[in-house]
Each structure stands twice: as structure tokens, then as C-alpha cells.
Amino acid sequence: RHGKGIEMRRQLLKAGEKALAGLFLLTVGIAAAWFLRVDRGAHEYRALVRSIIATDAEIWDNREQPYGGYVLYQRHFESDPDYACTLRQQAPNALFMTDQEGGSVVRLHDPAEAVPVAPADAVALGFDGYRAASIEVASQLRQHCIDINLAPVMEPATGDVMRSASTDMVTAAEYATVFADAMRAGGVVPVFKHFPGSTGAARRLDTHPALISGAEPIQYIETYDGQLRDIALHYGLLSADDIVMISNNLYDGYGDGPAVFNTLFYDWLRQDIGFRGLIITDDLDEVQLRYDDVLVAAREADMLMAVRTAQRDRLEAMLLKAIDIGDLDPEMLKRKAARWQALVKRRAATAN
């Protein structure tokens, strides 16, 4: 009887082990199927997420899923004047951008015809002279396969930073418009920046909770007597074919974070001012990326710019997470991507 009891326990143990093994295999199978589903979904949405990100043109780690925009700097042109043209062959649906303002911000130095007149010298040339010189710049950019120039600055210059034509907003806007018209005439799409602008009463902050350690200083804009609103209203002159860059700056009385993460400024631009064109963020390398802030930018802007690899990867991961848990609608991103593709088609038509 004792021997039978031991044998029965052995059989029960074996049966239990088999059941546990079966349960383990079932669990592994379910988990594998789930991970495969997530991986397939992430792969599908990664291409979509990348279509609304602009990043450094040297980032070319996955040619099957290129980004929507590539930003070129002087180092790219120095290594190969036709760098953007070479990339275009591999990513025909991407947009190639540079920041060719003139003055302190010039990415393409050679040929000399590609260098814009410094904004501070624009008034001395007059509208006609400034337009003629700027059309030649656009032509050179076009020859180098640049689609978008991240300029002009549409805000009054400050005493020590002359990135626009004048400290007077009306004059600054007039010459910014001349520059933008010249870019279009040469087949390049301009970007008006940095909405909502600057009052001139600005101070540089080297440290702030919104700033990444070691990043460029951020501007803290003091606002008073409706001056900021008066400046921002100049953006109402733009058309549905234009692009506006929204600022990383901080604005007194408008929340604690950068404008790029503040729905108030997007509502102001879209609803109050009535702008119907495309919105691109300023370079998000300058600011901390927090999940809720990224959601605001992804919902409100049409393209997010993150030039450096680490920040770009962080941004991409947050957007994929947001889609996966239902915080971000893929259909909305598809509509944004479609608007940029319409711009690609207009670019091709202009080139032809």
C-alpha cells in the first residue's frame, strides 16, 4: 500500500509537470504573438512617425523608412556640394532644408551667390535690390537641391541681434516678405519664424527647467501693452502655401514652458489669426522633451524638428508610444504627412 501511494504521487507530479510545461509553452506562444503584433505595428507606424520629423541630413540609418525632412549644415556642403541631390535620389519624397538667413546664420558659403545679404543691410538696398539679390540666392539653393529655406525672421531685431531688417516690426515684416517672395520665385519654400515673435524686451536664459543642459540659451520675452499680439498679427498676411516656425522661447504671462509646447499659441495662430499653412517646430534639441509636451507639439504642429540623434530617437519613441496607447491618432499624422507630400509635389512642379 505504501509503494502504491509513492507511485501515485510520482504520476501526479509528472502530470503536473506536463501541465506546467504546456502552460509555459502556451504563455510563450501568446507573448511571442503579442510581440510580433506590436513589432509589426511599430514598424508600420514608425514610417508614419518619421514622415513628420525633420532631422540632421547625416542621419541615414534606415533608408527604407526615411524622415520627412532633412536639415543640412555647412559641414554637409563642405564634404559634398551635391549632398542633398545625392540623398534625394534615395529619398525622393523627403524635403531638404537649410537655414540661409544671411548675416550670422549662413550654411552654404560657396558659391558666394548663395550667401544672402545680411538682414541688417537689406534696407540700404531697398526692396528691389534686396529682392534681386535674394532671387539669386534661391537659385543657388535650388541647384543644390534645397527645397526649404528656414528663413526669414519675421520679428523685430534687437539691439545686439540683427536677424531681421529692422527693430521696427512693420519694416522687418516688409523685408521678410520681400525675401520670402524671392525664395518662391527661385523655387525654394520660405519659413517665417519665430511665431509669435519678440517684443525686443527679451533676455537670454542660460539655465531653465525647460532647457537641456548645455543647450543654446533660450529667450525670455517680456510682454506688455499688447505689443506681442500686434507683432503676431503680421502672420495673418501669410497664405495656405506658407510655413511658419513656432518658437522655443518663453513668454511672460503665457505659461511656464516654451511656446512650442503651448496650445495657446497654436490656437492663436490657427484660430485667431487664421493661418492655414504648415507649422514646423523650432529645433527641439534646445528643450526638454516631456511626454505631455510632445503630445501637444505632435497634435498641433505639422512637422517636428529634432536635429541631433539622441533627441530625435527620444522624440520618435514617445510618438510611437503615444500611438500604441491611444494618445495619438495615426489618421491625424497621415493627414499631416499628406500636407507635406502636397508640398513635395509643388516642389517637383516648380523644379520642372
PDB file of C-alpha atoms in Angstrom, residues 101-310:
ATOM      1  CA  GLU A 101      19.176  83.795 -43.401  1.00  0.00           C
ATOM      2  CA  GLY A 102      22.257  85.828 -44.130  1.00  0.00           C
ATOM      3  CA  GLY A 103      24.313  87.708 -41.578  1.00  0.00           C
ATOM      4  CA  SER A 104      25.178  85.472 -38.631  1.00  0.00           C
ATOM      5  CA  VAL A 105      23.244  82.471 -39.999  1.00  0.00           C
ATOM      6  CA  VAL A 106      24.681  81.109 -43.261  1.00  0.00           C
ATOM      7  CA  ARG A 107      25.028  77.385 -44.020  1.00  0.00           C
ATOM      8  CA  LEU A 108      26.124  77.459 -47.655  1.00  0.00           C
ATOM      9  CA  HIS A 109      29.129  79.779 -48.146  1.00  0.00           C
ATOM     10  CA  ASP A 110      30.229  78.696 -51.598  1.00  0.00           C
ATOM     11  CA  PRO A 111      29.412  79.895 -54.207  1.00  0.00           C
ATOM     12  CA  ALA A 112      29.277  83.473 -53.000  1.00  0.00           C
ATOM     13  CA  GLU A 113      25.990  83.977 -54.872  1.00  0.00           C
ATOM     14  CA  ALA A 114      24.355  81.588 -52.416  1.00  0.00           C
ATOM     15  CA  VAL A 115      25.061  83.878 -49.450  1.00  0.00           C
ATOM     16  CA  PRO A 116      22.145  86.246 -48.727  1.00  0.00           C
ATOM     17  CA  VAL A 117      22.552  89.895 -47.967  1.00  0.00           C
ATOM     18  CA  ALA A 118      22.723  90.356 -44.203  1.00  0.00           C
ATOM     19  CA  PRO A 119      19.241  91.331 -43.000  1.00  0.00           C
ATOM     20  CA  ALA A 120      20.743  94.389 -41.321  1.00  0.00           C
ATOM     21  CA  ASP A 121      21.867  95.627 -44.774  1.00  0.00           C
ATOM     22  CA  ALA A 122      18.551  94.952 -46.536  1.00  0.00           C
ATOM     23  CA  VAL A 123      17.076  98.420 -46.046  1.00  0.00           C
ATOM     24  CA  ALA A 124      20.125 100.040 -47.663  1.00  0.00           C
ATOM     25  CA  LEU A 125      19.466  98.009 -50.818  1.00  0.00           C
ATOM     26  CA  GLY A 126      15.787  98.832 -50.949  1.00  0.00           C
ATOM     27  CA  PHE A 127      13.021  96.392 -51.864  1.00  0.00           C
ATOM     28  CA  ASP A 128      14.078  95.893 -55.499  1.00  0.00           C
ATOM     29  CA  GLY A 129      17.768  95.409 -54.768  1.00  0.00           C
ATOM     30  CA  TYR A 130      17.103  93.061 -51.861  1.00  0.00           C
ATOM     31  CA  ARG A 131      14.676  91.014 -53.954  1.00  0.00           C
ATOM     32  CA  ALA A 132      17.091  90.670 -56.876  1.00  0.00           C
ATOM     33  CA  ALA A 133      19.942  89.552 -54.614  1.00  0.00           C
ATOM     34  CA  SER A 134      17.681  87.094 -52.785  1.00  0.00           C
ATOM     35  CA  ILE A 135      16.374  85.517 -56.011  1.00  0.00           C
ATOM     36  CA  GLU A 136      19.972  84.653 -56.931  1.00  0.00           C
ATOM     37  CA  VAL A 137      20.381  83.015 -53.521  1.00  0.00           C
ATOM     38  CA  ALA A 138      17.228  80.938 -54.070  1.00  0.00           C
ATOM     39  CA  SER A 139      18.500  79.849 -57.478  1.00  0.00           C
ATOM     40  CA  GLN A 140      21.752  78.613 -55.935  1.00  0.00           C
ATOM     41  CA  LEU A 141      19.910  76.781 -53.166  1.00  0.00           C
ATOM     42  CA  ARG A 142      17.702  75.151 -55.767  1.00  0.00           C
ATOM     43  CA  GLN A 143      20.716  73.988 -57.739  1.00  0.00           C
ATOM     44  CA  HIS A 144      21.926  72.322 -54.535  1.00  0.00           C
ATOM     45  CA  CYS A 145      18.560  70.511 -54.205  1.00  0.00           C
ATOM     46  CA  ILE A 146      17.347  72.593 -51.251  1.00  0.00           C
ATOM     47  CA  ASP A 147      13.556  72.684 -51.045  1.00  0.00           C
ATOM     48  CA  ILE A 148      13.035  74.784 -47.915  1.00  0.00           C
ATOM     49  CA  ASN A 149      14.948  77.729 -46.505  1.00  0.00           C
ATOM     50  CA  LEU A 150      14.300  78.079 -42.762  1.00  0.00           C
ATOM     51  CA  ALA A 151      14.120  81.862 -43.101  1.00  0.00           C
ATOM     52  CA  PRO A 152      13.205  84.761 -42.937  1.00  0.00           C
ATOM     53  CA  VAL A 153      12.963  86.018 -39.366  1.00  0.00           C
ATOM     54  CA  MET A 154       9.577  87.740 -39.046  1.00  0.00           C
ATOM     55  CA  GLU A 155      10.132  89.755 -35.897  1.00  0.00           C
ATOM     56  CA  PRO A 156      11.890  92.979 -34.972  1.00  0.00           C
ATOM     57  CA  ALA A 157      15.630  92.852 -34.498  1.00  0.00           C
ATOM     58  CA  THR A 158      17.042  93.553 -31.070  1.00  0.00           C
ATOM     59  CA  GLY A 159      19.947  95.863 -30.410  1.00  0.00           C
ATOM     60  CA  ASP A 160      22.577  93.107 -30.373  1.00  0.00           C
ATOM     61  CA  VAL A 161      20.936  90.502 -32.642  1.00  0.00           C
ATOM     62  CA  MET A 162      20.143  91.781 -36.136  1.00  0.00           C
ATOM     63  CA  ARG A 163      18.484  88.728 -37.662  1.00  0.00           C
ATOM     64  CA  SER A 164      15.811  90.815 -39.372  1.00  0.00           C
ATOM     65  CA  ALA A 165      15.904  94.079 -41.305  1.00  0.00           C
ATOM     66  CA  SER A 166      14.829  96.475 -38.570  1.00  0.00           C
ATOM     67  CA  THR A 167      13.932  96.989 -34.942  1.00  0.00           C
ATOM     68  CA  ASP A 168      10.606  98.271 -36.279  1.00  0.00           C
ATOM     69  CA  MET A 169       8.121  95.434 -36.774  1.00  0.00           C
ATOM     70  CA  VAL A 170       6.463  96.862 -39.885  1.00  0.00           C
ATOM     71  CA  THR A 171       9.792  97.331 -41.674  1.00  0.00           C
ATOM     72  CA  ALA A 172      11.051  93.922 -40.523  1.00  0.00           C
ATOM     73  CA  ALA A 173       7.891  92.258 -41.858  1.00  0.00           C
ATOM     74  CA  GLU A 174       8.098  94.111 -45.192  1.00  0.00           C
ATOM     75  CA  TYR A 175      11.648  92.963 -45.876  1.00  0.00           C
ATOM     76  CA  ALA A 176      10.913  89.454 -44.616  1.00  0.00           C
ATOM     77  CA  THR A 177       8.100  89.299 -47.170  1.00  0.00           C
ATOM     78  CA  VAL A 178      10.433  90.509 -49.957  1.00  0.00           C
ATOM     79  CA  PHE A 179      12.942  87.789 -49.027  1.00  0.00           C
ATOM     80  CA  ALA A 180      10.219  85.137 -48.917  1.00  0.00           C
ATOM     81  CA  ASP A 181       8.814  86.187 -52.306  1.00  0.00           C
ATOM     82  CA  ALA A 182      12.317  85.947 -53.776  1.00  0.00           C
ATOM     83  CA  MET A 183      12.737  82.431 -52.365  1.00  0.00           C
ATOM     84  CA  ARG A 184       9.483  81.360 -54.017  1.00  0.00           C
ATOM     85  CA  ALA A 185      10.491  82.971 -57.292  1.00  0.00           C
ATOM     86  CA  GLY A 186      13.658  80.873 -57.230  1.00  0.00           C
ATOM     87  CA  GLY A 187      11.783  77.649 -56.444  1.00  0.00           C
ATOM     88  CA  VAL A 188      12.508  77.484 -52.707  1.00  0.00           C
ATOM     89  CA  VAL A 189       9.847  77.453 -49.963  1.00  0.00           C
ATOM     90  CA  PRO A 190      10.483  80.024 -47.196  1.00  0.00           C
ATOM     91  CA  VAL A 191       9.722  79.581 -43.492  1.00  0.00           C
ATOM     92  CA  PHE A 192       8.562  82.582 -41.454  1.00  0.00           C
ATOM     93  CA  LYS A 193       9.880  82.491 -37.902  1.00  0.00           C
ATOM     94  CA  HIS A 194       9.685  82.503 -34.913  1.00  0.00           C
ATOM     95  CA  PHE A 195       5.980  82.776 -34.051  1.00  0.00           C
ATOM     96  CA  PRO A 196       4.726  84.610 -32.032  1.00  0.00           C
ATOM     97  CA  GLY A 197       7.812  86.797 -32.287  1.00  0.00           C
ATOM     98  CA  SER A 198       9.757  89.023 -29.961  1.00  0.00           C
ATOM     99  CA  THR A 199       8.931  92.370 -28.416  1.00  0.00           C
ATOM    100  CA  GLY A 200      12.552  93.425 -28.216  1.00  0.00           C
ATOM    101  CA  ALA A 201      12.218  93.278 -24.416  1.00  0.00           C
ATOM    102  CA  ALA A 202      13.974  89.916 -24.219  1.00  0.00           C
ATOM    103  CA  ARG A 203      16.678  88.459 -22.027  1.00  0.00           C
ATOM    104  CA  ARG A 204      18.721  85.330 -22.512  1.00  0.00           C
ATOM    105  CA  LEU A 205      18.364  82.467 -20.060  1.00  0.00           C
ATOM    106  CA  ASP A 206      21.306  80.073 -19.825  1.00  0.00           C
ATOM    107  CA  THR A 207      19.503  77.812 -17.368  1.00  0.00           C
ATOM    108  CA  HIS A 208      15.834  76.942 -17.067  1.00  0.00           C
ATOM    109  CA  PRO A 209      13.888  73.742 -16.262  1.00  0.00           C
ATOM    110  CA  ALA A 210      12.736  73.651 -19.911  1.00  0.00           C
ATOM    111  CA  LEU A 211      16.304  73.777 -21.232  1.00  0.00           C
ATOM    112  CA  ILE A 212      18.588  70.825 -21.867  1.00  0.00           C
ATOM    113  CA  SER A 213      21.885  71.188 -20.036  1.00  0.00           C
ATOM    114  CA  GLY A 214      24.449  72.708 -22.370  1.00  0.00           C
ATOM    115  CA  ALA A 215      21.866  73.834 -24.923  1.00  0.00           C
ATOM    116  CA  GLU A 216      21.816  77.263 -26.545  1.00  0.00           C
ATOM    117  CA  PRO A 217      20.376  79.947 -24.240  1.00  0.00           C
ATOM    118  CA  ILE A 218      16.656  80.498 -24.542  1.00  0.00           C
ATOM    119  CA  GLN A 219      14.954  83.883 -24.841  1.00  0.00           C
ATOM    120  CA  TYR A 220      12.566  85.071 -22.155  1.00  0.00           C
ATOM    121  CA  ILE A 221      10.221  87.552 -23.825  1.00  0.00           C
ATOM    122  CA  GLU A 222       8.646  90.239 -21.677  1.00  0.00           C
ATOM    123  CA  THR A 223       5.219  91.236 -22.980  1.00  0.00           C
ATOM    124  CA  TYR A 224       3.289  94.434 -22.401  1.00  0.00           C
ATOM    125  CA  ASP A 225       0.547  96.652 -23.813  1.00  0.00           C
ATOM    126  CA  GLY A 226      -0.486  94.149 -26.471  1.00  0.00           C
ATOM    127  CA  GLN A 227       2.792  94.571 -28.353  1.00  0.00           C
ATOM    128  CA  LEU A 228       3.305  90.830 -28.807  1.00  0.00           C
ATOM    129  CA  ARG A 229      -0.189  90.492 -30.278  1.00  0.00           C
ATOM    130  CA  ASP A 230       0.487  93.375 -32.677  1.00  0.00           C
ATOM    131  CA  ILE A 231       3.662  91.653 -33.851  1.00  0.00           C
ATOM    132  CA  ALA A 232       1.984  88.271 -34.230  1.00  0.00           C
ATOM    133  CA  LEU A 233      -0.806  89.729 -36.359  1.00  0.00           C
ATOM    134  CA  HIS A 234       1.662  90.123 -39.226  1.00  0.00           C
ATOM    135  CA  TYR A 235       1.456  86.353 -39.649  1.00  0.00           C
ATOM    136  CA  GLY A 236      -2.124  86.864 -40.772  1.00  0.00           C
ATOM    137  CA  LEU A 237      -0.755  88.114 -44.098  1.00  0.00           C
ATOM    138  CA  LEU A 238       0.547  84.642 -44.949  1.00  0.00           C
ATOM    139  CA  SER A 239      -1.200  82.154 -47.231  1.00  0.00           C
ATOM    140  CA  ALA A 240      -2.107  78.470 -47.005  1.00  0.00           C
ATOM    141  CA  ASP A 241       1.030  77.692 -49.030  1.00  0.00           C
ATOM    142  CA  ASP A 242       3.338  79.207 -46.421  1.00  0.00           C
ATOM    143  CA  ILE A 243       5.205  77.648 -43.493  1.00  0.00           C
ATOM    144  CA  VAL A 244       5.560  79.118 -40.005  1.00  0.00           C
ATOM    145  CA  MET A 245       8.101  78.034 -37.397  1.00  0.00           C
ATOM    146  CA  ILE A 246       6.830  78.195 -33.833  1.00  0.00           C
ATOM    147  CA  SER A 247       9.256  79.449 -31.219  1.00  0.00           C
ATOM    148  CA  ASN A 248      11.036  77.671 -28.375  1.00  0.00           C
ATOM    149  CA  ASN A 249      11.066  80.939 -26.441  1.00  0.00           C
ATOM    150  CA  LEU A 250       9.364  81.585 -23.121  1.00  0.00           C
ATOM    151  CA  TYR A 251       6.756  84.338 -22.890  1.00  0.00           C
ATOM    152  CA  ASP A 252       5.922  86.265 -19.764  1.00  0.00           C
ATOM    153  CA  GLY A 253       2.284  85.770 -18.818  1.00  0.00           C
ATOM    154  CA  TYR A 254       1.717  82.868 -21.228  1.00  0.00           C
ATOM    155  CA  GLY A 255       2.602  79.839 -19.113  1.00  0.00           C
ATOM    156  CA  ASP A 256       5.865  78.438 -17.805  1.00  0.00           C
ATOM    157  CA  GLY A 257       7.017  76.423 -20.816  1.00  0.00           C
ATOM    158  CA  PRO A 258       8.249  77.140 -24.342  1.00  0.00           C
ATOM    159  CA  ALA A 259       5.732  78.366 -26.914  1.00  0.00           C
ATOM    160  CA  VAL A 260       6.290  75.217 -28.968  1.00  0.00           C
ATOM    161  CA  PHE A 261       4.536  73.180 -26.248  1.00  0.00           C
ATOM    162  CA  ASN A 262       1.743  75.670 -25.527  1.00  0.00           C
ATOM    163  CA  THR A 263      -1.653  75.137 -27.188  1.00  0.00           C
ATOM    164  CA  LEU A 264      -2.477  78.807 -26.594  1.00  0.00           C
ATOM    165  CA  PHE A 265      -0.015  79.889 -29.317  1.00  0.00           C
ATOM    166  CA  TYR A 266      -1.230  77.314 -31.835  1.00  0.00           C
ATOM    167  CA  ASP A 267      -4.833  78.401 -31.223  1.00  0.00           C
ATOM    168  CA  TRP A 268      -3.748  81.987 -31.579  1.00  0.00           C
ATOM    169  CA  LEU A 269      -2.074  81.286 -34.932  1.00  0.00           C
ATOM    170  CA  ARG A 270      -4.733  78.970 -36.341  1.00  0.00           C
ATOM    171  CA  GLN A 271      -7.988  80.315 -34.956  1.00  0.00           C
ATOM    172  CA  ASP A 272      -7.472  83.985 -34.077  1.00  0.00           C
ATOM    173  CA  ILE A 273      -5.062  84.932 -36.862  1.00  0.00           C
ATOM    174  CA  GLY A 274      -6.482  82.414 -39.335  1.00  0.00           C
ATOM    175  CA  PHE A 275      -3.229  80.891 -40.631  1.00  0.00           C
ATOM    176  CA  ARG A 276      -3.954  77.838 -42.814  1.00  0.00           C
ATOM    177  CA  GLY A 277      -0.452  76.868 -43.868  1.00  0.00           C
ATOM    178  CA  LEU A 278       2.024  74.406 -42.373  1.00  0.00           C
ATOM    179  CA  ILE A 279       3.621  74.715 -38.938  1.00  0.00           C
ATOM    180  CA  ILE A 280       7.086  73.382 -38.127  1.00  0.00           C
ATOM    181  CA  THR A 281       8.647  73.478 -34.673  1.00  0.00           C
ATOM    182  CA  ASP A 282      11.895  75.161 -33.833  1.00  0.00           C
ATOM    183  CA  ASP A 283      14.710  72.697 -33.155  1.00  0.00           C
ATOM    184  CA  LEU A 284      13.594  70.576 -30.202  1.00  0.00           C
ATOM    185  CA  ASP A 285      17.234  69.833 -29.371  1.00  0.00           C
ATOM    186  CA  GLU A 286      17.148  73.002 -27.282  1.00  0.00           C
ATOM    187  CA  VAL A 287      14.377  71.921 -24.896  1.00  0.00           C
ATOM    188  CA  GLN A 288      13.487  69.077 -22.574  1.00  0.00           C
ATOM    189  CA  LEU A 289      11.156  66.512 -24.100  1.00  0.00           C
ATOM    190  CA  ARG A 290       8.357  65.552 -21.741  1.00  0.00           C
ATOM    191  CA  TYR A 291       5.645  63.174 -22.885  1.00  0.00           C
ATOM    192  CA  ASP A 292       2.702  65.544 -22.434  1.00  0.00           C
ATOM    193  CA  ASP A 293       4.601  68.377 -24.131  1.00  0.00           C
ATOM    194  CA  VAL A 294       5.480  66.178 -27.095  1.00  0.00           C
ATOM    195  CA  LEU A 295       1.806  65.275 -27.470  1.00  0.00           C
ATOM    196  CA  VAL A 296       0.941  68.972 -27.758  1.00  0.00           C
ATOM    197  CA  ALA A 297       3.559  69.558 -30.449  1.00  0.00           C
ATOM    198  CA  ALA A 298       2.590  66.401 -32.347  1.00  0.00           C
ATOM    199  CA  ARG A 299      -1.090  67.314 -32.363  1.00  0.00           C
ATOM    200  CA  GLU A 300      -0.663  70.979 -33.179  1.00  0.00           C
ATOM    201  CA  ALA A 301       2.399  71.242 -35.448  1.00  0.00           C
ATOM    202  CA  ASP A 302       2.717  69.597 -38.858  1.00  0.00           C
ATOM    203  CA  MET A 303       6.408  68.716 -38.575  1.00  0.00           C
ATOM    204  CA  LEU A 304       8.681  68.335 -35.551  1.00  0.00           C
ATOM    205  CA  MET A 305      12.347  69.225 -35.910  1.00  0.00           C
ATOM    206  CA  ALA A 306      14.914  67.373 -33.806  1.00  0.00           C
ATOM    207  CA  VAL A 307      18.339  67.533 -35.380  1.00  0.00           C
ATOM    208  CA  ARG A 308      20.529  65.539 -33.010  1.00  0.00           C
ATOM    209  CA  THR A 309      20.321  61.759 -32.959  1.00  0.00           C
ATOM    210  CA  ALA A 310      19.607  61.235 -29.256  1.00  0.00           C
TER     211      ALA A 310
END
